[in-house]
């Protein structure tokens, strides 16, 4: 089983002690985001877990745990570092601090397991094409030798983020501008020993999954492919997400995983000893216990 931690929230940044508590307990309870009455008991012991894929913008709270985790689990990181300021990413560390932590994680687990996400690309009056190209080159020079791959995409519009995107003047570039940007970003990445890719091919970039079966095969990690992809064109291997939506305090203006009410997120009580990241098991919930099922381990080569 591959664990995703997490597309729904930044577990490393805000819930690392909860995560380590669940690692010690050997399981976590995860509420289904679509069917709220369904809760899954997910095994987290080293025998059941083949790989953990962390998705984060700030891994600094996890640094003290990484060496011990790396000795028991196969790990990889999808680490987002973007050039935006507090106007779009109020609580995200600076580029310099992010790069420093990224490179420290890379030194522990290896650069081949570090995927840099320059994602999403947002075009505004402040963050125009020329600034993106300049900032991207600076970041590439700082990350050179610590990763061989960068994934990017253009910002997507969601109903829950429409007001914020309009307020910040975020626009979607035309196809010609996208193509120009992808060509230039790819060239810059290549000059620094990196391949620029896109999980779902767009604007001339290489189509390469974020959780790439090719990487998993190289690392010796068993995997399966999802029956339904995360989105059209996605070819990522299947992973079990243990996160919970609307629990990330980065408060990024473009985020699809959070609701618009920042205050309510901060009023919640997040217990590091809880079985699930937020909330608790209810009497009326249906519990699916994956810890008692036999884990089938198969390599799927395509």
PDB file of C-alpha atoms in Angstrom:
ATOM      1  CA  UNK A   1       0.000   0.000   0.000  1.00  0.00           C
ATOM      2  CA  UNK A   2       1.198   3.510  -0.863  1.00  0.00           C
ATOM      3  CA  UNK A   3       0.224   6.250   1.594  1.00  0.00           C
ATOM      4  CA  UNK A   4      -0.325   9.831   0.418  1.00  0.00           C
ATOM      5  CA  UNK A   5       0.288  12.485   3.073  1.00  0.00           C
ATOM      6  CA  UNK A   6      -1.449  14.428   1.618  1.00  0.00           C
ATOM      7  CA  UNK A   7      -3.259  16.028  -1.331  1.00  0.00           C
ATOM      8  CA  UNK A   8      -5.949  17.303   1.060  1.00  0.00           C
ATOM      9  CA  UNK A   9      -3.784  19.189   3.553  1.00  0.00           C
ATOM     10  CA  UNK A  10      -0.166  19.823   4.521  1.00  0.00           C
ATOM     11  CA  UNK A  11       0.458  17.115   7.098  1.00  0.00           C
ATOM     12  CA  UNK A  12       4.185  17.868   7.302  1.00  0.00           C
ATOM     13  CA  UNK A  13       3.662  21.550   8.073  1.00  0.00           C
ATOM     14  CA  UNK A  14       0.709  21.414  10.469  1.00  0.00           C
ATOM     15  CA  UNK A  15       0.037  17.851  11.579  1.00  0.00           C
ATOM     16  CA  UNK A  16       3.434  16.162  11.858  1.00  0.00           C
ATOM     17  CA  UNK A  17       2.990  15.174  15.523  1.00  0.00           C
ATOM     18  CA  UNK A  18      -0.404  13.649  14.738  1.00  0.00           C
ATOM     19  CA  UNK A  19       1.181  11.736  11.849  1.00  0.00           C
ATOM     20  CA  UNK A  20       4.012  10.394  13.984  1.00  0.00           C
ATOM     21  CA  UNK A  21       1.501   9.384  16.638  1.00  0.00           C
ATOM     22  CA  UNK A  22      -0.388   7.369  14.029  1.00  0.00           C
ATOM     23  CA  UNK A  23       2.872   5.800  12.816  1.00  0.00           C
ATOM     24  CA  UNK A  24       3.544   4.639  16.380  1.00  0.00           C
ATOM     25  CA  UNK A  25      -0.040   3.390  16.724  1.00  0.00           C
ATOM     26  CA  UNK A  26       0.200   1.567  13.393  1.00  0.00           C
ATOM     27  CA  UNK A  27      -3.008   2.924  11.866  1.00  0.00           C
ATOM     28  CA  UNK A  28      -5.115   6.035  11.189  1.00  0.00           C
ATOM     29  CA  UNK A  29      -8.841   6.598  10.736  1.00  0.00           C
ATOM     30  CA  UNK A  30      -9.724   8.475   7.547  1.00  0.00           C
ATOM     31  CA  UNK A  31     -13.168   9.912   6.844  1.00  0.00           C
ATOM     32  CA  UNK A  32     -14.273   9.598   3.227  1.00  0.00           C
ATOM     33  CA  UNK A  33     -14.515  13.151   1.784  1.00  0.00           C
ATOM     34  CA  UNK A  34     -17.462  12.257  -0.475  1.00  0.00           C
ATOM     35  CA  UNK A  35     -19.388   9.872   1.818  1.00  0.00           C
ATOM     36  CA  UNK A  36     -18.888  11.374   5.253  1.00  0.00           C
ATOM     37  CA  UNK A  37     -20.441   8.470   7.089  1.00  0.00           C
ATOM     38  CA  UNK A  38     -17.765   6.072   5.812  1.00  0.00           C
ATOM     39  CA  UNK A  39     -14.530   5.842   7.807  1.00  0.00           C
ATOM     40  CA  UNK A  40     -11.552   3.695   6.837  1.00  0.00           C
ATOM     41  CA  UNK A  41      -9.037   2.270   9.297  1.00  0.00           C
ATOM     42  CA  UNK A  42      -5.787   2.486   7.313  1.00  0.00           C
ATOM     43  CA  UNK A  43      -2.737   0.429   8.386  1.00  0.00           C
ATOM     44  CA  UNK A  44       0.462   2.433   8.826  1.00  0.00           C
ATOM     45  CA  UNK A  45       2.849  -0.243  10.080  1.00  0.00           C
ATOM     46  CA  UNK A  46       6.037  -0.907   8.070  1.00  0.00           C
ATOM     47  CA  UNK A  47       4.832  -4.342   6.959  1.00  0.00           C
ATOM     48  CA  UNK A  48       1.596  -3.030   5.416  1.00  0.00           C
ATOM     49  CA  UNK A  49       2.986   0.219   3.997  1.00  0.00           C
ATOM     50  CA  UNK A  50       5.177  -0.073   0.904  1.00  0.00           C
ATOM     51  CA  UNK A  51       5.803   3.646   0.466  1.00  0.00           C
ATOM     52  CA  UNK A  52       4.855   7.077   1.872  1.00  0.00           C
ATOM     53  CA  UNK A  53       4.569  10.030  -0.505  1.00  0.00           C
ATOM     54  CA  UNK A  54       4.619  13.384   1.312  1.00  0.00           C
ATOM     55  CA  UNK A  55       3.118  16.458  -0.374  1.00  0.00           C
ATOM     56  CA  UNK A  56       4.115  19.670   1.363  1.00  0.00           C
ATOM     57  CA  UNK A  57       5.159  23.317   1.252  1.00  0.00           C
ATOM     58  CA  UNK A  58       7.018  23.128   4.560  1.00  0.00           C
ATOM     59  CA  UNK A  59       8.692  19.941   5.754  1.00  0.00           C
ATOM     60  CA  UNK A  60      10.616  21.610   8.576  1.00  0.00           C
ATOM     61  CA  UNK A  61       8.462  20.080  11.378  1.00  0.00           C
ATOM     62  CA  UNK A  62       9.169  16.612   9.934  1.00  0.00           C
ATOM     63  CA  UNK A  63      12.952  16.967   9.816  1.00  0.00           C
ATOM     64  CA  UNK A  64      13.518  15.541  13.296  1.00  0.00           C
ATOM     65  CA  UNK A  65      11.587  12.394  12.350  1.00  0.00           C
ATOM     66  CA  UNK A  66      12.919  11.779   8.848  1.00  0.00           C
ATOM     67  CA  UNK A  67      15.971   9.681   9.651  1.00  0.00           C
ATOM     68  CA  UNK A  68      13.996   7.200  11.756  1.00  0.00           C
ATOM     69  CA  UNK A  69      11.147   7.143   9.232  1.00  0.00           C
ATOM     70  CA  UNK A  70      13.562   6.608   6.363  1.00  0.00           C
ATOM     71  CA  UNK A  71      15.063   3.604   8.146  1.00  0.00           C
ATOM     72  CA  UNK A  72      11.658   1.862   8.319  1.00  0.00           C
ATOM     73  CA  UNK A  73       9.754   3.166   5.269  1.00  0.00           C
ATOM     74  CA  UNK A  74      10.334   3.972   1.624  1.00  0.00           C
ATOM     75  CA  UNK A  75       9.760   7.740   1.274  1.00  0.00           C
ATOM     76  CA  UNK A  76       9.377  10.395  -1.398  1.00  0.00           C
ATOM     77  CA  UNK A  77       8.437  14.069  -1.371  1.00  0.00           C
ATOM     78  CA  UNK A  78       6.454  16.312  -3.666  1.00  0.00           C
ATOM     79  CA  UNK A  79       7.705  19.657  -2.369  1.00  0.00           C
ATOM     80  CA  UNK A  80       6.107  22.899  -3.570  1.00  0.00           C
ATOM     81  CA  UNK A  81       8.237  26.027  -3.803  1.00  0.00           C
ATOM     82  CA  UNK A  82       6.700  28.948  -5.674  1.00  0.00           C
ATOM     83  CA  UNK A  83       7.674  32.653  -5.962  1.00  0.00           C
ATOM     84  CA  UNK A  84       4.542  34.194  -4.462  1.00  0.00           C
ATOM     85  CA  UNK A  85       4.385  36.589  -1.545  1.00  0.00           C
ATOM     86  CA  UNK A  86       2.056  36.911   1.419  1.00  0.00           C
ATOM     87  CA  UNK A  87      -0.659  38.276  -0.876  1.00  0.00           C
ATOM     88  CA  UNK A  88      -1.258  34.790  -2.330  1.00  0.00           C
ATOM     89  CA  UNK A  89       0.453  32.511   0.210  1.00  0.00           C
ATOM     90  CA  UNK A  90       0.050  34.190   3.625  1.00  0.00           C
ATOM     91  CA  UNK A  91       1.641  31.496   5.772  1.00  0.00           C
ATOM     92  CA  UNK A  92       4.111  29.770   3.457  1.00  0.00           C
ATOM     93  CA  UNK A  93       7.846  30.088   4.289  1.00  0.00           C
ATOM     94  CA  UNK A  94      10.077  32.241   2.130  1.00  0.00           C
ATOM     95  CA  UNK A  95      11.752  30.790  -0.947  1.00  0.00           C
ATOM     96  CA  UNK A  96      15.114  30.843   0.833  1.00  0.00           C
ATOM     97  CA  UNK A  97      13.804  28.963   3.885  1.00  0.00           C
ATOM     98  CA  UNK A  98      11.913  26.491   1.696  1.00  0.00           C
ATOM     99  CA  UNK A  99      14.979  25.757  -0.413  1.00  0.00           C
ATOM    100  CA  UNK A 100      17.078  25.209   2.706  1.00  0.00           C
ATOM    101  CA  UNK A 101      14.640  22.609   4.079  1.00  0.00           C
ATOM    102  CA  UNK A 102      14.154  21.000   0.651  1.00  0.00           C
ATOM    103  CA  UNK A 103      17.893  20.479   0.321  1.00  0.00           C
ATOM    104  CA  UNK A 104      18.159  19.039   3.843  1.00  0.00           C
ATOM    105  CA  UNK A 105      15.395  16.527   3.091  1.00  0.00           C
ATOM    106  CA  UNK A 106      17.133  15.663  -0.169  1.00  0.00           C
ATOM    107  CA  UNK A 107      20.379  14.976   1.712  1.00  0.00           C
ATOM    108  CA  UNK A 108      18.508  12.491   3.943  1.00  0.00           C
ATOM    109  CA  UNK A 109      16.416  10.537   1.434  1.00  0.00           C
ATOM    110  CA  UNK A 110      18.194  11.274  -1.871  1.00  0.00           C
ATOM    111  CA  UNK A 111      17.542  13.742  -4.677  1.00  0.00           C
ATOM    112  CA  UNK A 112      15.946  11.088  -6.885  1.00  0.00           C
ATOM    113  CA  UNK A 113      13.071  10.921  -4.373  1.00  0.00           C
ATOM    114  CA  UNK A 114      12.523  14.693  -4.347  1.00  0.00           C
ATOM    115  CA  UNK A 115       9.991  16.128  -6.788  1.00  0.00           C
ATOM    116  CA  UNK A 116       9.928  19.926  -6.891  1.00  0.00           C
ATOM    117  CA  UNK A 117       6.502  21.372  -7.635  1.00  0.00           C
ATOM    118  CA  UNK A 118       6.559  24.821  -9.240  1.00  0.00           C
ATOM    119  CA  UNK A 119       2.824  24.677  -9.065  1.00  0.00           C
ATOM    120  CA  UNK A 120       0.543  26.379  -9.819  1.00  0.00           C
ATOM    121  CA  UNK A 121       1.690  29.025 -12.275  1.00  0.00           C
ATOM    122  CA  UNK A 122      -0.396  32.119 -11.555  1.00  0.00           C
ATOM    123  CA  UNK A 123      -0.396  35.138 -13.854  1.00  0.00           C
ATOM    124  CA  UNK A 124      -1.227  38.537 -12.366  1.00  0.00           C
ATOM    125  CA  UNK A 125       0.067  42.064 -12.880  1.00  0.00           C
ATOM    126  CA  UNK A 126       2.633  41.397 -10.154  1.00  0.00           C
ATOM    127  CA  UNK A 127       3.529  37.862 -11.260  1.00  0.00           C
ATOM    128  CA  UNK A 128       3.865  38.264 -14.994  1.00  0.00           C
ATOM    129  CA  UNK A 129       5.666  35.977 -17.438  1.00  0.00           C
ATOM    130  CA  UNK A 130       9.049  37.690 -17.178  1.00  0.00           C
ATOM    131  CA  UNK A 131       9.007  37.510 -13.385  1.00  0.00           C
ATOM    132  CA  UNK A 132       8.146  33.813 -13.483  1.00  0.00           C
ATOM    133  CA  UNK A 133      11.070  33.095 -15.792  1.00  0.00           C
ATOM    134  CA  UNK A 134      13.450  35.094 -13.616  1.00  0.00           C
ATOM    135  CA  UNK A 135      12.281  33.584 -10.322  1.00  0.00           C
ATOM    136  CA  UNK A 136      12.258  30.076 -11.768  1.00  0.00           C
ATOM    137  CA  UNK A 137      15.872  30.393 -12.892  1.00  0.00           C
ATOM    138  CA  UNK A 138      16.904  31.611  -9.451  1.00  0.00           C
ATOM    139  CA  UNK A 139      15.153  28.667  -7.773  1.00  0.00           C
ATOM    140  CA  UNK A 140      16.686  26.182 -10.202  1.00  0.00           C
ATOM    141  CA  UNK A 141      20.156  27.437  -9.318  1.00  0.00           C
ATOM    142  CA  UNK A 142      19.404  27.027  -5.588  1.00  0.00           C
ATOM    143  CA  UNK A 143      17.969  23.512  -5.982  1.00  0.00           C
ATOM    144  CA  UNK A 144      20.466  22.210  -8.529  1.00  0.00           C
ATOM    145  CA  UNK A 145      21.881  18.842  -7.500  1.00  0.00           C
ATOM    146  CA  UNK A 146      19.096  18.156  -5.006  1.00  0.00           C
ATOM    147  CA  UNK A 147      16.401  17.110  -7.476  1.00  0.00           C
ATOM    148  CA  UNK A 148      16.245  16.052 -11.101  1.00  0.00           C
ATOM    149  CA  UNK A 149      12.635  16.821 -11.810  1.00  0.00           C
ATOM    150  CA  UNK A 150      10.160  19.680 -11.568  1.00  0.00           C
ATOM    151  CA  UNK A 151       6.410  19.425 -12.094  1.00  0.00           C
ATOM    152  CA  UNK A 152       4.306  22.429 -13.008  1.00  0.00           C
ATOM    153  CA  UNK A 153       0.806  23.377 -14.138  1.00  0.00           C
ATOM    154  CA  UNK A 154      -1.287  26.481 -14.606  1.00  0.00           C
ATOM    155  CA  UNK A 155      -3.729  27.460 -11.895  1.00  0.00           C
ATOM    156  CA  UNK A 156      -7.167  25.851 -12.125  1.00  0.00           C
ATOM    157  CA  UNK A 157     -10.387  27.694 -11.385  1.00  0.00           C
ATOM    158  CA  UNK A 158     -12.733  26.170  -8.819  1.00  0.00           C
ATOM    159  CA  UNK A 159     -16.075  27.484  -7.607  1.00  0.00           C
ATOM    160  CA  UNK A 160     -14.789  27.835  -4.041  1.00  0.00           C
ATOM    161  CA  UNK A 161     -11.743  29.876  -5.154  1.00  0.00           C
ATOM    162  CA  UNK A 162     -13.398  32.044  -7.805  1.00  0.00           C
ATOM    163  CA  UNK A 163     -13.905  35.085  -5.540  1.00  0.00           C
ATOM    164  CA  UNK A 164     -10.318  35.012  -4.270  1.00  0.00           C
ATOM    165  CA  UNK A 165      -8.897  34.562  -7.765  1.00  0.00           C
ATOM    166  CA  UNK A 166     -10.902  37.499  -9.072  1.00  0.00           C
ATOM    167  CA  UNK A 167      -9.884  39.637  -6.094  1.00  0.00           C
ATOM    168  CA  UNK A 168      -6.202  39.010  -6.838  1.00  0.00           C
ATOM    169  CA  UNK A 169      -6.539  39.483 -10.584  1.00  0.00           C
ATOM    170  CA  UNK A 170      -5.501  35.941 -11.474  1.00  0.00           C
ATOM    171  CA  UNK A 171      -5.881  35.210 -15.161  1.00  0.00           C
ATOM    172  CA  UNK A 172      -5.376  32.153 -17.324  1.00  0.00           C
ATOM    173  CA  UNK A 173      -2.867  32.819 -20.108  1.00  0.00           C
ATOM    174  CA  UNK A 174      -3.770  32.095 -23.712  1.00  0.00           C
ATOM    175  CA  UNK A 175      -2.367  28.931 -25.381  1.00  0.00           C
ATOM    176  CA  UNK A 176       0.435  30.835 -27.121  1.00  0.00           C
ATOM    177  CA  UNK A 177       1.638  32.333 -23.827  1.00  0.00           C
ATOM    178  CA  UNK A 178       1.439  28.932 -22.148  1.00  0.00           C
ATOM    179  CA  UNK A 179       3.490  27.367 -24.892  1.00  0.00           C
ATOM    180  CA  UNK A 180       6.118  30.119 -24.693  1.00  0.00           C
ATOM    181  CA  UNK A 181       6.382  29.776 -20.926  1.00  0.00           C
ATOM    182  CA  UNK A 182       6.697  25.991 -21.037  1.00  0.00           C
ATOM    183  CA  UNK A 183       9.416  26.203 -23.674  1.00  0.00           C
ATOM    184  CA  UNK A 184      11.436  28.704 -21.654  1.00  0.00           C
ATOM    185  CA  UNK A 185      10.891  26.988 -18.292  1.00  0.00           C
ATOM    186  CA  UNK A 186      11.903  23.645 -19.811  1.00  0.00           C
ATOM    187  CA  UNK A 187      15.106  25.194 -21.186  1.00  0.00           C
ATOM    188  CA  UNK A 188      15.973  26.747 -17.829  1.00  0.00           C
ATOM    189  CA  UNK A 189      15.309  23.492 -15.972  1.00  0.00           C
ATOM    190  CA  UNK A 190      17.425  21.551 -18.462  1.00  0.00           C
ATOM    191  CA  UNK A 191      20.322  23.989 -17.986  1.00  0.00           C
ATOM    192  CA  UNK A 192      20.273  23.076 -14.272  1.00  0.00           C
ATOM    193  CA  UNK A 193      20.062  19.310 -14.714  1.00  0.00           C
ATOM    194  CA  UNK A 194      16.295  19.003 -14.310  1.00  0.00           C
ATOM    195  CA  UNK A 195      13.418  17.775 -16.434  1.00  0.00           C
ATOM    196  CA  UNK A 196      10.286  19.925 -16.424  1.00  0.00           C
ATOM    197  CA  UNK A 197       7.144  17.829 -16.630  1.00  0.00           C
ATOM    198  CA  UNK A 198       3.412  17.993 -16.240  1.00  0.00           C
ATOM    199  CA  UNK A 199       1.314  15.208 -14.744  1.00  0.00           C
ATOM    200  CA  UNK A 200      -1.274  15.753 -17.457  1.00  0.00           C
ATOM    201  CA  UNK A 201       0.471  16.958 -20.658  1.00  0.00           C
ATOM    202  CA  UNK A 202      -0.030  20.665 -21.298  1.00  0.00           C
ATOM    203  CA  UNK A 203       1.686  23.359 -23.299  1.00  0.00           C
ATOM    204  CA  UNK A 204       4.406  21.168 -24.738  1.00  0.00           C
ATOM    205  CA  UNK A 205       5.742  19.776 -21.442  1.00  0.00           C
ATOM    206  CA  UNK A 206       6.623  16.137 -20.943  1.00  0.00           C
ATOM    207  CA  UNK A 207       3.649  14.188 -19.641  1.00  0.00           C
ATOM    208  CA  UNK A 208       4.958  12.379 -16.571  1.00  0.00           C
ATOM    209  CA  UNK A 209       2.947  11.344 -13.484  1.00  0.00           C
ATOM    210  CA  UNK A 210       3.696  12.973 -10.132  1.00  0.00           C
ATOM    211  CA  UNK A 211       3.625   9.588  -8.383  1.00  0.00           C
ATOM    212  CA  UNK A 212       5.344   7.903 -11.277  1.00  0.00           C
ATOM    213  CA  UNK A 213       5.142   4.110 -11.721  1.00  0.00           C
ATOM    214  CA  UNK A 214       8.577   4.267 -13.346  1.00  0.00           C
ATOM    215  CA  UNK A 215      10.057   5.719 -10.131  1.00  0.00           C
ATOM    216  CA  UNK A 216       8.218   3.180  -8.002  1.00  0.00           C
ATOM    217  CA  UNK A 217       9.593   0.318 -10.081  1.00  0.00           C
ATOM    218  CA  UNK A 218      13.114   1.707  -9.722  1.00  0.00           C
ATOM    219  CA  UNK A 219      12.675   1.957  -5.951  1.00  0.00           C
ATOM    220  CA  UNK A 220      11.226  -1.554  -5.758  1.00  0.00           C
ATOM    221  CA  UNK A 221       7.833  -0.333  -4.543  1.00  0.00           C
ATOM    222  CA  UNK A 222       4.763  -2.446  -5.434  1.00  0.00           C
ATOM    223  CA  UNK A 223       1.913  -0.410  -6.873  1.00  0.00           C
ATOM    224  CA  UNK A 224      -1.435  -0.592  -8.647  1.00  0.00           C
ATOM    225  CA  UNK A 225      -3.149   1.899 -10.933  1.00  0.00           C
ATOM    226  CA  UNK A 226      -6.435   3.540  -9.850  1.00  0.00           C
ATOM    227  CA  UNK A 227      -9.652   2.435 -11.517  1.00  0.00           C
ATOM    228  CA  UNK A 228     -10.582   6.127 -11.801  1.00  0.00           C
ATOM    229  CA  UNK A 229      -7.747   8.694 -12.196  1.00  0.00           C
ATOM    230  CA  UNK A 230      -7.567  11.766  -9.969  1.00  0.00           C
ATOM    231  CA  UNK A 231      -8.347  13.900 -13.023  1.00  0.00           C
ATOM    232  CA  UNK A 232      -8.424  13.572 -16.793  1.00  0.00           C
ATOM    233  CA  UNK A 233      -5.052  12.529 -18.149  1.00  0.00           C
ATOM    234  CA  UNK A 234      -3.585  11.653 -14.730  1.00  0.00           C
ATOM    235  CA  UNK A 235      -1.402   8.529 -14.775  1.00  0.00           C
ATOM    236  CA  UNK A 236      -0.258   8.499 -11.154  1.00  0.00           C
ATOM    237  CA  UNK A 237      -0.116   5.222  -9.255  1.00  0.00           C
ATOM    238  CA  UNK A 238      -2.824   4.606  -6.677  1.00  0.00           C
ATOM    239  CA  UNK A 239      -2.208   5.928  -3.161  1.00  0.00           C
ATOM    240  CA  UNK A 240      -4.352   6.054  -0.027  1.00  0.00           C
ATOM    241  CA  UNK A 241      -4.727   9.636   1.186  1.00  0.00           C
ATOM    242  CA  UNK A 242      -4.895   9.949   4.989  1.00  0.00           C
ATOM    243  CA  UNK A 243      -5.533  13.711   5.069  1.00  0.00           C
ATOM    244  CA  UNK A 244      -8.645  15.799   5.687  1.00  0.00           C
ATOM    245  CA  UNK A 245      -9.832  18.768   3.633  1.00  0.00           C
ATOM    246  CA  UNK A 246     -10.033  22.255   5.175  1.00  0.00           C
ATOM    247  CA  UNK A 247      -7.278  21.634   7.726  1.00  0.00           C
ATOM    248  CA  UNK A 248      -4.353  23.473   6.069  1.00  0.00           C
ATOM    249  CA  UNK A 249      -3.294  26.792   7.580  1.00  0.00           C
ATOM    250  CA  UNK A 250      -1.164  28.010   4.671  1.00  0.00           C
ATOM    251  CA  UNK A 251      -4.364  29.803   3.507  1.00  0.00           C
ATOM    252  CA  UNK A 252      -3.234  30.070  -0.123  1.00  0.00           C
ATOM    253  CA  UNK A 253      -5.656  32.185  -2.160  1.00  0.00           C
ATOM    254  CA  UNK A 254      -5.882  29.619  -4.978  1.00  0.00           C
ATOM    255  CA  UNK A 255      -6.250  26.460  -2.840  1.00  0.00           C
ATOM    256  CA  UNK A 256      -8.952  23.938  -3.799  1.00  0.00           C
ATOM    257  CA  UNK A 257      -8.573  21.951  -0.546  1.00  0.00           C
ATOM    258  CA  UNK A 258      -9.752  24.689   1.829  1.00  0.00           C
ATOM    259  CA  UNK A 259     -13.016  26.492   2.316  1.00  0.00           C
ATOM    260  CA  UNK A 260     -13.037  30.314   2.384  1.00  0.00           C
ATOM    261  CA  UNK A 261     -13.492  30.628   6.183  1.00  0.00           C
ATOM    262  CA  UNK A 262     -10.001  30.817   7.662  1.00  0.00           C
ATOM    263  CA  UNK A 263     -11.279  31.594  11.157  1.00  0.00           C
ATOM    264  CA  UNK A 264     -13.196  28.330  11.493  1.00  0.00           C
ATOM    265  CA  UNK A 265     -10.047  26.309  10.724  1.00  0.00           C
ATOM    266  CA  UNK A 266      -8.238  27.999  13.596  1.00  0.00           C
ATOM    267  CA  UNK A 267     -11.091  27.509  16.055  1.00  0.00           C
ATOM    268  CA  UNK A 268     -10.892  23.755  15.624  1.00  0.00           C
ATOM    269  CA  UNK A 269      -9.099  21.594  18.150  1.00  0.00           C
ATOM    270  CA  UNK A 270      -6.519  19.379  16.479  1.00  0.00           C
ATOM    271  CA  UNK A 271      -5.385  16.665  18.850  1.00  0.00           C
ATOM    272  CA  UNK A 272      -2.088  14.960  18.113  1.00  0.00           C
ATOM    273  CA  UNK A 273      -3.461  11.893  19.924  1.00  0.00           C
ATOM    274  CA  UNK A 274      -6.614  11.577  17.806  1.00  0.00           C
ATOM    275  CA  UNK A 275      -7.190   8.534  15.607  1.00  0.00           C
ATOM    276  CA  UNK A 276      -8.213  10.782  12.692  1.00  0.00           C
ATOM    277  CA  UNK A 277      -6.643  14.070  11.712  1.00  0.00           C
ATOM    278  CA  UNK A 278      -9.751  16.047  12.643  1.00  0.00           C
ATOM    279  CA  UNK A 279     -12.958  14.858  14.292  1.00  0.00           C
ATOM    280  CA  UNK A 280     -13.775  11.483  15.805  1.00  0.00           C
ATOM    281  CA  UNK A 281     -15.536   8.237  15.022  1.00  0.00           C
ATOM    282  CA  UNK A 282     -19.321   8.462  15.515  1.00  0.00           C
ATOM    283  CA  UNK A 283     -21.724   5.720  16.520  1.00  0.00           C
ATOM    284  CA  UNK A 284     -23.556   5.967  13.207  1.00  0.00           C
ATOM    285  CA  UNK A 285     -20.382   5.749  11.088  1.00  0.00           C
ATOM    286  CA  UNK A 286     -19.639   2.725   8.930  1.00  0.00           C
ATOM    287  CA  UNK A 287     -16.092   1.531   9.631  1.00  0.00           C
ATOM    288  CA  UNK A 288     -14.085  -0.199   6.927  1.00  0.00           C
ATOM    289  CA  UNK A 289     -11.118  -1.914   8.557  1.00  0.00           C
ATOM    290  CA  UNK A 290      -8.227  -2.331   6.132  1.00  0.00           C
ATOM    291  CA  UNK A 291      -5.881  -3.458   8.907  1.00  0.00           C
ATOM    292  CA  UNK A 292      -7.535  -6.881   9.054  1.00  0.00           C
ATOM    293  CA  UNK A 293      -7.552  -7.517   5.310  1.00  0.00           C
ATOM    294  CA  UNK A 294      -4.795  -9.382   3.533  1.00  0.00           C
ATOM    295  CA  UNK A 295      -2.602  -6.900   1.666  1.00  0.00           C
ATOM    296  CA  UNK A 296      -1.980  -8.146  -1.879  1.00  0.00           C
ATOM    297  CA  UNK A 297       1.436  -7.050  -3.123  1.00  0.00           C
ATOM    298  CA  UNK A 298       1.737  -6.928  -6.876  1.00  0.00           C
ATOM    299  CA  UNK A 299       3.982  -5.154  -9.306  1.00  0.00           C
ATOM    300  CA  UNK A 300       2.004  -3.786 -12.194  1.00  0.00           C
ATOM    301  CA  UNK A 301       4.266  -2.863 -15.052  1.00  0.00           C
ATOM    302  CA  UNK A 302       1.830  -0.829 -17.140  1.00  0.00           C
TER     303      UNK A 302
END
